PDB file of C-alpha atoms and ligand atoms in Angstrom:
ATOM      1  CA  LYS A   1      -9.838   0.529  -3.431  1.00 89.00           C
ATOM      2  CA  THR A   2      -5.870  -0.023  -2.389  1.00 96.00           C
ATOM      3  CA  LYS A   3      -3.066   1.519  -0.966  1.00 98.00           C
ATOM      4  CA  ALA A   4      -0.744   3.854  -2.840  1.00 98.00           C
ATOM      5  CA  PHE A   5       2.852   3.791  -3.829  1.00 98.00           C
ATOM      6  CA  ILE A   6       5.222   6.376  -3.744  1.00 99.00           C
ATOM      7  CA  PHE A   7       8.549   6.357  -4.748  1.00 99.00           C
ATOM      8  CA  ASP A   8      11.209   8.485  -4.644  1.00 98.00           C
ATOM      9  CA  LEU A   9      13.662   9.433  -7.998  1.00 98.00           C
ATOM     10  CA  ASP A  10      17.349   8.805  -7.226  1.00 98.00           C
ATOM     11  CA  GLY A  11      18.622   5.883  -6.014  1.00 97.00           C
ATOM     12  CA  VAL A  12      15.214   4.196  -6.282  1.00 98.00           C
ATOM     13  CA  ILE A  13      14.613   4.671  -9.988  1.00 98.00           C
ATOM     14  CA  VAL A  14      17.218   5.559 -11.641  1.00 98.00           C
ATOM     15  CA  ASP A  15      21.071   5.322 -10.277  1.00 97.00           C
ATOM     16  CA  THR A  16      22.385   9.418 -10.370  1.00 97.00           C
ATOM     17  CA  ALA A  17      24.345   9.473  -7.285  1.00 95.00           C
ATOM     18  CA  LYS A  18      26.947   8.353 -10.511  1.00 96.00           C
ATOM     19  CA  PHE A  19      26.364  12.123 -11.807  1.00 97.00           C
ATOM     20  CA  HIS A  20      25.643  14.106  -8.367  1.00 98.00           C
ATOM     21  CA  PHE A  21      28.846  13.000  -7.520  1.00 97.00           C
ATOM     22  CA  GLN A  22      30.973  14.164 -10.819  1.00 98.00           C
ATOM     23  CA  ALA A  23      29.150  17.363 -11.078  1.00 98.00           C
ATOM     24  CA  TRP A  24      29.843  17.919  -7.139  1.00 98.00           C
ATOM     25  CA  LYS A  25      33.242  16.800  -7.707  1.00 98.00           C
ATOM     26  CA  ARG A  26      34.389  18.814 -10.294  1.00 98.00           C
ATOM     27  CA  LEU A  27      32.939  22.107  -8.537  1.00 98.00           C
ATOM     28  CA  ALA A  28      34.488  21.157  -5.271  1.00 98.00           C
ATOM     29  CA  ASN A  29      37.703  20.609  -6.626  1.00 98.00           C
ATOM     30  CA  GLY A  30      37.377  24.079  -8.330  1.00 97.00           C
ATOM     31  CA  LEU A  31      37.231  25.336  -5.419  1.00 97.00           C
ATOM     32  CA  GLY A  32      39.901  23.746  -3.711  1.00 97.00           C
ATOM     33  CA  ILE A  33      37.880  21.623  -1.390  1.00 98.00           C
ATOM     34  CA  ASP A  34      38.738  17.871  -1.437  1.00 97.00           C
ATOM     35  CA  PHE A  35      35.460  15.532  -2.245  1.00 98.00           C
ATOM     36  CA  ASP A  36      35.357  11.484  -1.954  1.00 96.00           C
ATOM     37  CA  HIS A  37      32.821   8.513  -2.461  1.00 93.00           C
ATOM     38  CA  GLU A  38      31.758   9.010   1.598  1.00 93.00           C
ATOM     39  CA  GLN A  39      31.099  12.578   1.305  1.00 95.00           C
ATOM     40  CA  ASN A  40      28.440  12.005  -1.596  1.00 93.00           C
ATOM     41  CA  GLU A  41      27.158   9.094   0.433  1.00 88.00           C
ATOM     42  CA  GLN A  42      26.179  11.906   2.422  1.00 91.00           C
ATOM     43  CA  LEU A  43      24.552  13.756   0.531  1.00 93.00           C
ATOM     44  CA  LYS A  44      21.854  11.027  -0.656  1.00 92.00           C
ATOM     45  CA  GLY A  45      18.228  12.727  -0.733  1.00 92.00           C
ATOM     46  CA  VAL A  46      19.616  16.092   0.467  1.00 93.00           C
ATOM     47  CA  SER A  47      18.491  19.319  -1.307  1.00 93.00           C
ATOM     48  CA  ARG A  48      20.642  21.302  -3.672  1.00 95.00           C
ATOM     49  CA  VAL A  49      21.121  24.098  -1.499  1.00 95.00           C
ATOM     50  CA  ASN A  50      21.809  21.995   1.592  1.00 94.00           C
ATOM     51  CA  SER A  51      24.375  19.683  -0.481  1.00 96.00           C
ATOM     52  CA  LEU A  52      26.363  22.573  -1.129  1.00 98.00           C
ATOM     53  CA  LYS A  53      26.292  23.820   2.182  1.00 98.00           C
ATOM     54  CA  LYS A  54      27.564  20.712   3.325  1.00 97.00           C
ATOM     55  CA  ILE A  55      30.450  20.828   0.662  1.00 98.00           C
ATOM     56  CA  LEU A  56      31.776  24.184   1.569  1.00 98.00           C
ATOM     57  CA  GLU A  57      31.542  23.757   5.248  1.00 98.00           C
ATOM     58  CA  TRP A  58      33.744  20.375   5.122  1.00 98.00           C
ATOM     59  CA  GLY A  59      35.849  22.965   2.855  1.00 98.00           C
ATOM     60  CA  ASN A  60      35.520  25.747   5.568  1.00 98.00           C
ATOM     61  CA  THR A  61      34.644  27.416   2.600  1.00 97.00           C
ATOM     62  CA  SER A  62      32.212  30.509   2.377  1.00 96.00           C
ATOM     63  CA  VAL A  63      31.668  32.652  -0.122  1.00 97.00           C
ATOM     64  CA  SER A  64      28.496  35.816  -1.303  1.00 98.00           C
ATOM     65  CA  GLU A  65      25.065  34.644  -0.892  1.00 98.00           C
ATOM     66  CA  GLU A  66      25.308  36.244  -4.739  1.00 98.00           C
ATOM     67  CA  GLU A  67      28.209  33.193  -5.638  1.00 98.00           C
ATOM     68  CA  PHE A  68      26.288  30.777  -3.904  1.00 98.00           C
ATOM     69  CA  ILE A  69      24.093  30.926  -5.992  1.00 98.00           C
ATOM     70  CA  GLN A  70      25.623  30.940  -9.708  1.00 98.00           C
ATOM     71  CA  LEU A  71      27.761  27.663  -7.930  1.00 98.00           C
ATOM     72  CA  MET A  72      24.420  25.239  -7.587  1.00 98.00           C
ATOM     73  CA  ASP A  73      23.515  27.185 -10.917  1.00 98.00           C
ATOM     74  CA  LYS A  74      27.343  25.775 -12.391  1.00 98.00           C
ATOM     75  CA  LYS A  75      26.387  22.253 -10.976  1.00 98.00           C
ATOM     76  CA  ASN A  76      23.378  21.921 -11.945  1.00 98.00           C
ATOM     77  CA  GLN A  77      24.101  22.658 -15.435  1.00 98.00           C
ATOM     78  CA  ASP A  78      27.233  20.171 -15.005  1.00 98.00           C
ATOM     79  CA  TYR A  79      24.434  17.229 -13.757  1.00 98.00           C
ATOM     80  CA  LEU A  80      22.257  18.176 -16.466  1.00 98.00           C
ATOM     81  CA  THR A  81      24.031  17.716 -19.043  1.00 98.00           C
ATOM     82  CA  TYR A  82      24.751  13.608 -17.780  1.00 98.00           C
ATOM     83  CA  VAL A  83      20.997  13.570 -17.212  1.00 98.00           C
ATOM     84  CA  ASP A  84      20.416  15.183 -20.997  1.00 98.00           C
ATOM     85  CA  ALA A  85      22.508  11.333 -21.878  1.00 98.00           C
ATOM     86  CA  MET A  86      19.936   9.166 -20.666  1.00 98.00           C
ATOM     87  CA  ASP A  87      17.485   7.042 -21.943  1.00 98.00           C
ATOM     88  CA  GLU A  88      15.728   3.828 -20.771  1.00 98.00           C
ATOM     89  CA  SER A  89      18.856   1.544 -19.546  1.00 98.00           C
ATOM     90  CA  GLU A  90      19.270   3.599 -16.897  1.00 98.00           C
ATOM     91  CA  ILE A  91      15.700   2.170 -15.278  1.00 98.00           C
ATOM     92  CA  LEU A  92      17.059   0.319 -12.268  1.00 98.00           C
ATOM     93  CA  PRO A  93      15.914  -3.351 -12.228  1.00 98.00           C
ATOM     94  CA  GLN A  94      12.636  -4.876 -12.463  1.00 98.00           C
ATOM     95  CA  VAL A  95      11.702  -1.546 -11.820  1.00 98.00           C
ATOM     96  CA  LYS A  96       9.526  -0.764 -15.025  1.00 98.00           C
ATOM     97  CA  GLU A  97       7.856  -4.225 -14.380  1.00 98.00           C
ATOM     98  CA  LYS A  98       6.850  -3.446 -11.087  1.00 98.00           C
ATOM     99  CA  LEU A  99       5.575  -0.076 -11.722  1.00 98.00           C
ATOM    100  CA  GLN A 100       3.524  -2.380 -14.497  1.00 98.00           C
ATOM    101  CA  LEU A 101       2.327  -4.886 -11.625  1.00 98.00           C
ATOM    102  CA  LEU A 102       1.240  -2.058  -9.734  1.00 98.00           C
ATOM    103  CA  LYS A 103      -1.294  -0.467 -12.764  1.00 98.00           C
ATOM    104  CA  ASP A 104      -2.856  -3.262 -13.739  1.00 98.00           C
ATOM    105  CA  ASN A 105      -3.910  -3.990 -10.530  1.00 97.00           C
ATOM    106  CA  ASN A 106      -5.052   0.009 -10.352  1.00 97.00           C
ATOM    107  CA  ILE A 107      -2.601   0.792  -7.855  1.00 98.00           C
ATOM    108  CA  PRO A 108      -2.398   4.312  -7.954  1.00 98.00           C
ATOM    109  CA  ILE A 109       0.978   5.892  -8.339  1.00 98.00           C
ATOM    110  CA  ALA A 110       2.993   8.827  -7.364  1.00 98.00           C
ATOM    111  CA  LEU A 111       6.801  10.588  -7.556  1.00 98.00           C
ATOM    112  CA  GLY A 112       8.194  11.832  -4.451  1.00 98.00           C
ATOM    113  CA  SER A 113      11.247  13.390  -5.346  1.00 98.00           C
ATOM    114  CA  ALA A 114      13.972  15.789  -3.730  1.00 96.00           C
ATOM    115  CA  SER A 115      15.063  16.802  -7.296  1.00 97.00           C
ATOM    116  CA  LYS A 116      14.186  20.395  -9.212  1.00 97.00           C
ATOM    117  CA  ASN A 117      15.262  17.570 -12.287  1.00 98.00           C
ATOM    118  CA  ALA A 118      12.614  15.086 -11.121  1.00 98.00           C
ATOM    119  CA  ARG A 119      10.245  15.578 -14.340  1.00 98.00           C
ATOM    120  CA  ARG A 120      13.009  15.218 -17.078  1.00 98.00           C
ATOM    121  CA  ILE A 121      14.557  12.661 -15.981  1.00 98.00           C
ATOM    122  CA  LEU A 122      11.345  10.962 -15.894  1.00 98.00           C
ATOM    123  CA  ASP A 123      10.657  11.665 -19.184  1.00 98.00           C
ATOM    124  CA  LYS A 124      14.591  11.143 -20.640  1.00 98.00           C
ATOM    125  CA  ILE A 125      13.859   7.439 -19.190  1.00 98.00           C
ATOM    126  CA  ASN A 126       9.584   7.745 -20.826  1.00 98.00           C
ATOM    127  CA  LEU A 127       8.344   6.319 -17.139  1.00 98.00           C
ATOM    128  CA  THR A 128       6.274   9.624 -17.155  1.00 98.00           C
ATOM    129  CA  PRO A 129       3.289   7.569 -17.688  1.00 98.00           C
ATOM    130  CA  PHE A 130       3.506   5.186 -15.086  1.00 98.00           C
ATOM    131  CA  PHE A 131       2.960   8.226 -12.548  1.00 98.00           C
ATOM    132  CA  ASP A 132      -0.752   9.466 -11.585  1.00 98.00           C
ATOM    133  CA  GLU A 133       0.866  12.220  -9.697  1.00 98.00           C
ATOM    134  CA  ILE A 134       3.887  13.737  -9.664  1.00 98.00           C
ATOM    135  CA  VAL A 135       5.585  15.450  -6.498  1.00 98.00           C
ATOM    136  CA  ASP A 136       9.644  17.424  -7.166  1.00 97.00           C
ATOM    137  CA  GLY A 137      11.830  19.458  -5.643  1.00 96.00           C
ATOM    138  CA  THR A 138       9.339  22.016  -7.292  1.00 96.00           C
ATOM    139  CA  ASN A 139       6.688  21.726  -5.408  1.00 96.00           C
ATOM    140  CA  VAL A 140       7.785  22.055  -2.034  1.00 95.00           C
ATOM    141  CA  THR A 141       9.544  24.255   0.502  1.00 94.00           C
ATOM    142  CA  LYS A 142      10.253  21.951   3.453  1.00 95.00           C
ATOM    143  CA  ALA A 143      13.500  18.813   2.527  1.00 92.00           C
ATOM    144  CA  LYS A 144      13.722  15.174   3.310  1.00 93.00           C
ATOM    145  CA  PRO A 145      12.988  14.050   6.611  1.00 94.00           C
ATOM    146  CA  ASP A 146      10.270  16.804   6.550  1.00 96.00           C
ATOM    147  CA  PRO A 147       7.805  15.005   5.027  1.00 98.00           C
ATOM    148  CA  GLU A 148       6.063  17.416   3.038  1.00 98.00           C
ATOM    149  CA  VAL A 149       6.408  16.071  -0.567  1.00 98.00           C
ATOM    150  CA  PHE A 150       5.283  12.638   0.737  1.00 98.00           C
ATOM    151  CA  LEU A 151       1.837  14.478   1.923  1.00 98.00           C
ATOM    152  CA  VAL A 152       1.625  16.280  -0.670  1.00 98.00           C
ATOM    153  CA  GLY A 153       1.788  13.276  -2.891  1.00 98.00           C
ATOM    154  CA  ALA A 154      -0.746  11.545  -0.514  1.00 98.00           C
ATOM    155  CA  GLU A 155      -3.075  14.315  -0.731  1.00 98.00           C
ATOM    156  CA  LYS A 156      -2.813  14.417  -4.112  1.00 98.00           C
ATOM    157  CA  LEU A 157      -3.729  11.118  -4.918  1.00 98.00           C
ATOM    158  CA  GLY A 158      -6.799  11.462  -2.790  1.00 98.00           C
ATOM    159  CA  VAL A 159      -5.542   8.680  -0.301  1.00 98.00           C
ATOM    160  CA  LYS A 160      -4.854   9.088   3.054  1.00 98.00           C
ATOM    161  CA  PRO A 161      -1.431   9.491   4.918  1.00 98.00           C
ATOM    162  CA  LYS A 162      -1.146   5.963   6.410  1.00 98.00           C
ATOM    163  CA  ASP A 163      -2.266   4.350   3.134  1.00 98.00           C
ATOM    164  CA  CYS A 164       1.346   4.973   1.459  1.00 98.00           C
ATOM    165  CA  VAL A 165       4.065   2.813   0.953  1.00 98.00           C
ATOM    166  CA  VAL A 166       7.363   4.229  -0.369  1.00 99.00           C
ATOM    167  CA  PHE A 167       9.931   3.622  -1.465  1.00 98.00           C
ATOM    168  CA  GLU A 168      12.801   5.766  -0.243  1.00 98.00           C
ATOM    169  CA  ASP A 169      17.347   4.904  -0.684  1.00 97.00           C
ATOM    170  CA  SER A 170      18.373   7.558   2.154  1.00 95.00           C
ATOM    171  CA  ILE A 171      18.252   8.077   5.444  1.00 93.00           C
ATOM    172  CA  ALA A 172      16.651  11.562   5.065  1.00 93.00           C
ATOM    173  CA  GLY A 173      13.686   9.804   3.179  1.00 96.00           C
ATOM    174  CA  ILE A 174      13.037   7.221   5.068  1.00 97.00           C
ATOM    175  CA  GLN A 175      12.625   9.327   8.544  1.00 97.00           C
ATOM    176  CA  ALA A 176      10.135  11.630   5.832  1.00 98.00           C
ATOM    177  CA  ALA A 177       7.958   8.628   5.749  1.00 98.00           C
ATOM    178  CA  ASN A 178       7.876   7.477   9.003  1.00 98.00           C
ATOM    179  CA  ASN A 179       7.101  11.243  10.006  1.00 98.00           C
ATOM    180  CA  ALA A 180       3.706  10.891   7.448  1.00 98.00           C
ATOM    181  CA  GLN A 181       3.340   7.829   9.095  1.00 98.00           C
ATOM    182  CA  MET A 182       3.306   6.258   5.808  1.00 98.00           C
ATOM    183  CA  THR A 183       4.710   1.776   5.606  1.00 98.00           C
ATOM    184  CA  SER A 184       8.671   2.965   4.584  1.00 98.00           C
ATOM    185  CA  ILE A 185      10.715   0.547   2.778  1.00 98.00           C
ATOM    186  CA  GLY A 186      13.955   1.228   1.624  1.00 98.00           C
ATOM    187  CA  ILE A 187      16.040   0.403  -1.181  1.00 98.00           C
ATOM    188  CA  GLY A 188      19.437   0.087   0.279  1.00 97.00           C
ATOM    189  CA  GLU A 189      21.643  -1.556   2.690  1.00 95.00           C
ATOM    190  CA  GLN A 190      19.692  -2.902   6.146  1.00 97.00           C
ATOM    191  CA  ASN A 191      22.152  -1.596   8.808  1.00 95.00           C
ATOM    192  CA  VAL A 192      21.729   1.881   7.071  1.00 93.00           C
ATOM    193  CA  LEU A 193      18.487   2.326   6.656  1.00 96.00           C
ATOM    194  CA  HIS A 194      17.515   0.062   9.729  1.00 98.00           C
ATOM    195  CA  GLU A 195      14.518   3.075  10.160  1.00 98.00           C
ATOM    196  CA  ALA A 196      12.386   1.029   7.681  1.00 98.00           C
ATOM    197  CA  LYS A 197      10.083  -1.471   7.891  1.00 98.00           C
ATOM    198  CA  HIS A 198      10.967  -3.241   5.607  1.00 98.00           C
ATOM    199  CA  THR A 199      14.809  -3.186   3.716  1.00 98.00           C
ATOM    200  CA  PHE A 200      16.114  -4.631   0.239  1.00 98.00           C
ATOM    201  CA  HIS A 201      19.264  -4.147  -2.259  1.00 98.00           C
ATOM    202  CA  ASP A 202      16.858  -3.641  -5.443  1.00 98.00           C
ATOM    203  CA  PHE A 203      13.390  -4.747  -6.206  1.00 98.00           C
ATOM    204  CA  THR A 204      14.735  -8.084  -8.158  1.00 98.00           C
ATOM    205  CA  GLU A 205      14.181  -8.473  -4.122  1.00 98.00           C
ATOM    206  CA  ILE A 206      10.745  -7.844  -4.211  1.00 98.00           C
ATOM    207  CA  SER A 207       8.602 -10.436  -5.176  1.00 98.00           C
ATOM    208  CA  ASP A 208       4.955  -9.341  -6.884  1.00 98.00           C
ATOM    209  CA  GLU A 209       2.914 -11.160  -4.024  1.00 98.00           C
ATOM    210  CA  PHE A 210       4.695  -9.514  -1.687  1.00 98.00           C
ATOM    211  CA  LEU A 211       4.266  -5.534  -3.148  1.00 97.00           C
ATOM    212  CA  ILE A 212       0.509  -6.696  -4.080  1.00 97.00           C
ATOM    213  CA  LYS A 213      -0.253  -7.925   0.126  1.00 97.00           C
ATOM    214  CA  LEU A 214       1.646  -4.507   0.892  1.00 97.00           C
ATOM    215  CA  ALA A 215      -1.576  -2.157  -1.356  1.00 98.00           C
ATOM    216  CA  ARG A 216      -4.217  -4.158   0.238  1.00 97.00           C
ATOM    217  CA  ILE A 217      -6.168  -1.712   3.344  1.00 93.00           C
TER     218      ILE A 217
HETATM  219  C1  LIG B 301      17.687  13.946  -4.215  1.00 90.13           C
HETATM  220  C2  LIG B 301      19.316  13.438  -4.799  1.00 90.13           C
HETATM  221  O1  LIG B 301      16.291  13.496  -4.895  1.00 90.13           O
HETATM  222  O2  LIG B 301      17.522  15.264  -4.775  1.00 90.13           O
HETATM  223  C3  LIG B 301      20.275  14.456  -4.384  1.00 90.13           C
HETATM  224  O3  LIG B 301      19.000  12.197  -4.074  1.00 90.13           O
HETATM  225  C4  LIG B 301      19.702  15.879  -5.105  1.00 90.13           C
HETATM  226  O4  LIG B 301      21.625  14.022  -4.452  1.00 90.13           O
HETATM  227  C5  LIG B 301      18.405  16.157  -4.810  1.00 90.13           C
HETATM  228  O5  LIG B 301      21.183  16.822  -4.691  1.00 90.13           O
HETATM  229  C6  LIG B 301      18.230  17.149  -5.570  1.00 90.13           C
HETATM  230  O6  LIG B 301      18.272  17.421  -6.494  1.00 90.13           O
HETATM  231  P1  LIG B 301      17.988  18.904  -7.580  1.00 90.13           P
HETATM  232  O7  LIG B 301      18.863  17.418  -9.357  1.00 90.13           O
HETATM  233  O8  LIG B 301      17.204  19.186  -7.747  1.00 90.13           O
HETATM  234  O9  LIG B 301      19.578  19.436  -8.084  1.00 90.13           O
HETATM  235 MG1  LIG B 302      16.799   8.440  -3.501  1.00 90.13          MG
END
């Protein structure tokens, strides 16, 4: 028996932050609200609803409930034009190789993403077959840092939370993993993700030996 590995999608497997940025910026600017890269950073791992709430707050703008839903839909349609142009070349370095290594060693793999577009993206980049279970924004009600998305993943895999290792690029995601009593691995800057058990800039910095050791119960 080995531990199970749970991967976040956006920022860990693919760099979709650049597409979210384009789509949110267009929407915000259309409402007369400025939107820069620093603000985009603060939306990493944040659900679609909460992202729009933050943008409206930053712009001191309020809209009706109906308009709020229309705006979320508009942003998503725009975002999906980028998603639908994605292919395997968007997979971040060494991600596919590491997934293959885990498969070869019979280590269970799940996806734990806040995105409602997660399945569509995995299909576009041809990684769906690597995942034993997929938990995404359509399966959970509580956003990260709530541990729900990862706990559901563990349950679906039939593995105890403490026997799960989570890969995350966002602060909220690392907190969600820690809240679930899982081993958190940060993908990004150590000073940002200091709550993670270990941090790496990307998967090229993670050795096969380290991953296999991590999987040992
Ligand atoms: C997270 C992203 O994975 O998913 C966020 O980091 C995004 O930027 C969130 O807002 C929700 O995604 P979607 O695709 O359902 O709008
Ligand atoms: Mg992420």
